C-alpha positions in Angstrom: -6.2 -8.4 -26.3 -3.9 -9.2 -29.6 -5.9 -10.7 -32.2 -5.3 -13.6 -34.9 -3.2 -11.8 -37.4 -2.9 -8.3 -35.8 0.0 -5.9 -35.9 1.5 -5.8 -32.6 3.0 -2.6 -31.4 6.6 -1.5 -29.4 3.3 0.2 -27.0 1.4 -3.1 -26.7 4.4 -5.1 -26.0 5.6 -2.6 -22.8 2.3 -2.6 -21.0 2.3 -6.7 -21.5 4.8 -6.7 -19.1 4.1 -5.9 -15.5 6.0 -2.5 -13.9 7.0 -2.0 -10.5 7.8 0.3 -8.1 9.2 0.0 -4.3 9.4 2.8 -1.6 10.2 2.5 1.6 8.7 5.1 4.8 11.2 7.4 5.6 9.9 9.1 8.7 8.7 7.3 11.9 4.7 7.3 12.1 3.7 7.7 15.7 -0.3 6.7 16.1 -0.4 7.7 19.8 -4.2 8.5 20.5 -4.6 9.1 17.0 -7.9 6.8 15.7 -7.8 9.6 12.4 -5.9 7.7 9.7 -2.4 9.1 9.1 -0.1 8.8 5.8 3.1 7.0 6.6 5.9 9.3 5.1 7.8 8.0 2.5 5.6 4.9 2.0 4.0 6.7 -1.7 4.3 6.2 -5.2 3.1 8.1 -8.1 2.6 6.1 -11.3 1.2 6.5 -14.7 -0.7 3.9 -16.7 -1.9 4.2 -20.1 -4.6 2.3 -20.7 -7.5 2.0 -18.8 -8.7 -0.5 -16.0 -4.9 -1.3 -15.1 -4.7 -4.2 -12.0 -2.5 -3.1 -9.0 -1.0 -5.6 -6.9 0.3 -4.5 -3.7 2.1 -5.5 -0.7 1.9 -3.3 2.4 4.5 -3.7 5.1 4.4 -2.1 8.2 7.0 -2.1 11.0 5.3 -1.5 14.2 7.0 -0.9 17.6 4.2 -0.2 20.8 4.8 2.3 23.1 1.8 0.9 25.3 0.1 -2.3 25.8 -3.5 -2.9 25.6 -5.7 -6.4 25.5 -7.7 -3.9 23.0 -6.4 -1.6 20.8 -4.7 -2.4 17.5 -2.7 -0.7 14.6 -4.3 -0.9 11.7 -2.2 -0.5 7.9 -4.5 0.8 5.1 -3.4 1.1 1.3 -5.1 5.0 -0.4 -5.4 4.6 -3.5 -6.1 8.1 -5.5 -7.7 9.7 -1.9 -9.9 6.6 -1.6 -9.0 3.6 1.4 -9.3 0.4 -0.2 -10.5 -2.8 1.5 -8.7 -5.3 3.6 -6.8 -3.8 6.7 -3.3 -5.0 8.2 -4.0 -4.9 12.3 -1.8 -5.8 14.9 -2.4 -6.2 18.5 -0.7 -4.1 20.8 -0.8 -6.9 23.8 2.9 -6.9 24.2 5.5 -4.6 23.4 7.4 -6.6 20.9 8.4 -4.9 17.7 6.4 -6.9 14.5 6.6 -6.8 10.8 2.4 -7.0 9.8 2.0 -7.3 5.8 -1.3 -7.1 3.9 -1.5 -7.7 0.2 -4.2 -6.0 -2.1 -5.8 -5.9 -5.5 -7.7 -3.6 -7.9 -8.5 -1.9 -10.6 -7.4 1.3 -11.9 -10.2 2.4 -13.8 -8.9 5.8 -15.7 -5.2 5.8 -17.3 -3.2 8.3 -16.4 -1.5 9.4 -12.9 -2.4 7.4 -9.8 -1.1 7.6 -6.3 -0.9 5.1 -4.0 0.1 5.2 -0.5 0.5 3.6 2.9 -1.8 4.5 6.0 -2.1 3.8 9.6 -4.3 4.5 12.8 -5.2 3.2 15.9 -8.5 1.7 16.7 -8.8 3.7 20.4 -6.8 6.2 22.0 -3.7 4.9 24.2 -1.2 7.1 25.8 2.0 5.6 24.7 0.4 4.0 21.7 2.6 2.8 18.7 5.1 3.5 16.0 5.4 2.8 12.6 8.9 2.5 11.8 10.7 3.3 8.6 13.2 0.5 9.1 11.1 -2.0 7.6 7.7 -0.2 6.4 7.6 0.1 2.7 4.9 -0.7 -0.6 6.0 -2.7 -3.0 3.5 -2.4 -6.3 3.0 -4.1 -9.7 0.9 -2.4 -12.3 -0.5 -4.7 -15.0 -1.7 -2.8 -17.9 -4.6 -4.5 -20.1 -3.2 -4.4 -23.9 
């Protein structure tokens, strides 16, 4: 917060703007029978705040191609935030086997300053033989960091 009469500095006036940072999976993710949570490659940015209690803003995509069809299982897209999954999921039904874009969008806190990483994840929700890949064409995080002054 800038108060009534206060010296602002070059520092203050950075973090009032928001950064951002992009990267997009560079390896197909297959979740197979796989109901562990897996990183998709590519899909992870390191950052560095410096203030404390920083608000992330991110968009998850994930490109996901089934191998198999079930009336059951889904793909689910996570977002790790410093070794931690954070709430909401992206989940896709695997009831045909046409290729879909699935997006989630998140929010939080970073509570510390300093060096944060923040990733995409994926799993299935029950074994399937053929199961599903998450493709690097179109997967990708997209994240904006706004720092408290």
């Amino acid at each position: 917060m800038i108060l009534a009469g206060q010296i602002v500095t070059a520092g203050q006036l950075n973090r009032m703007q928001p950064a951002t940072y992009d990267a997009t999976a560079t390896t197909a993710t297959s979740v197979l029978s796989n109901t562990t949570i897996v990183d998709v490659p590519g899909a992870t940015v390191t950052l560095n705040t410096t203030t404390p209690n920083a608000i992330y803003r991110v968009v998850g995509t994930f490109d996901v191609l089934p191998g198999a069809t079930s009336p059951t299982v889904l793909v689910f897209g996570f977002l790790n935030v410093d070794g931690s999954t954070d709430s909401g999921v992206a989940i896709q039904g695997l009831t045909s086997s046409v290729r879909s874009t699935v997006s989630q969008t998140w929010r939080g806190t970073l509570a510390a300053a300093g060096s944060h990483t923040l990733k995409l994840q994926t799993a299935l929700s029950a074994s399937l033989a053929s199961g599903a890949t998450v493709r690097p064409q179109n997967s990708k995080i997209s994240i904006e960091i706004l720092e408290v002054v």
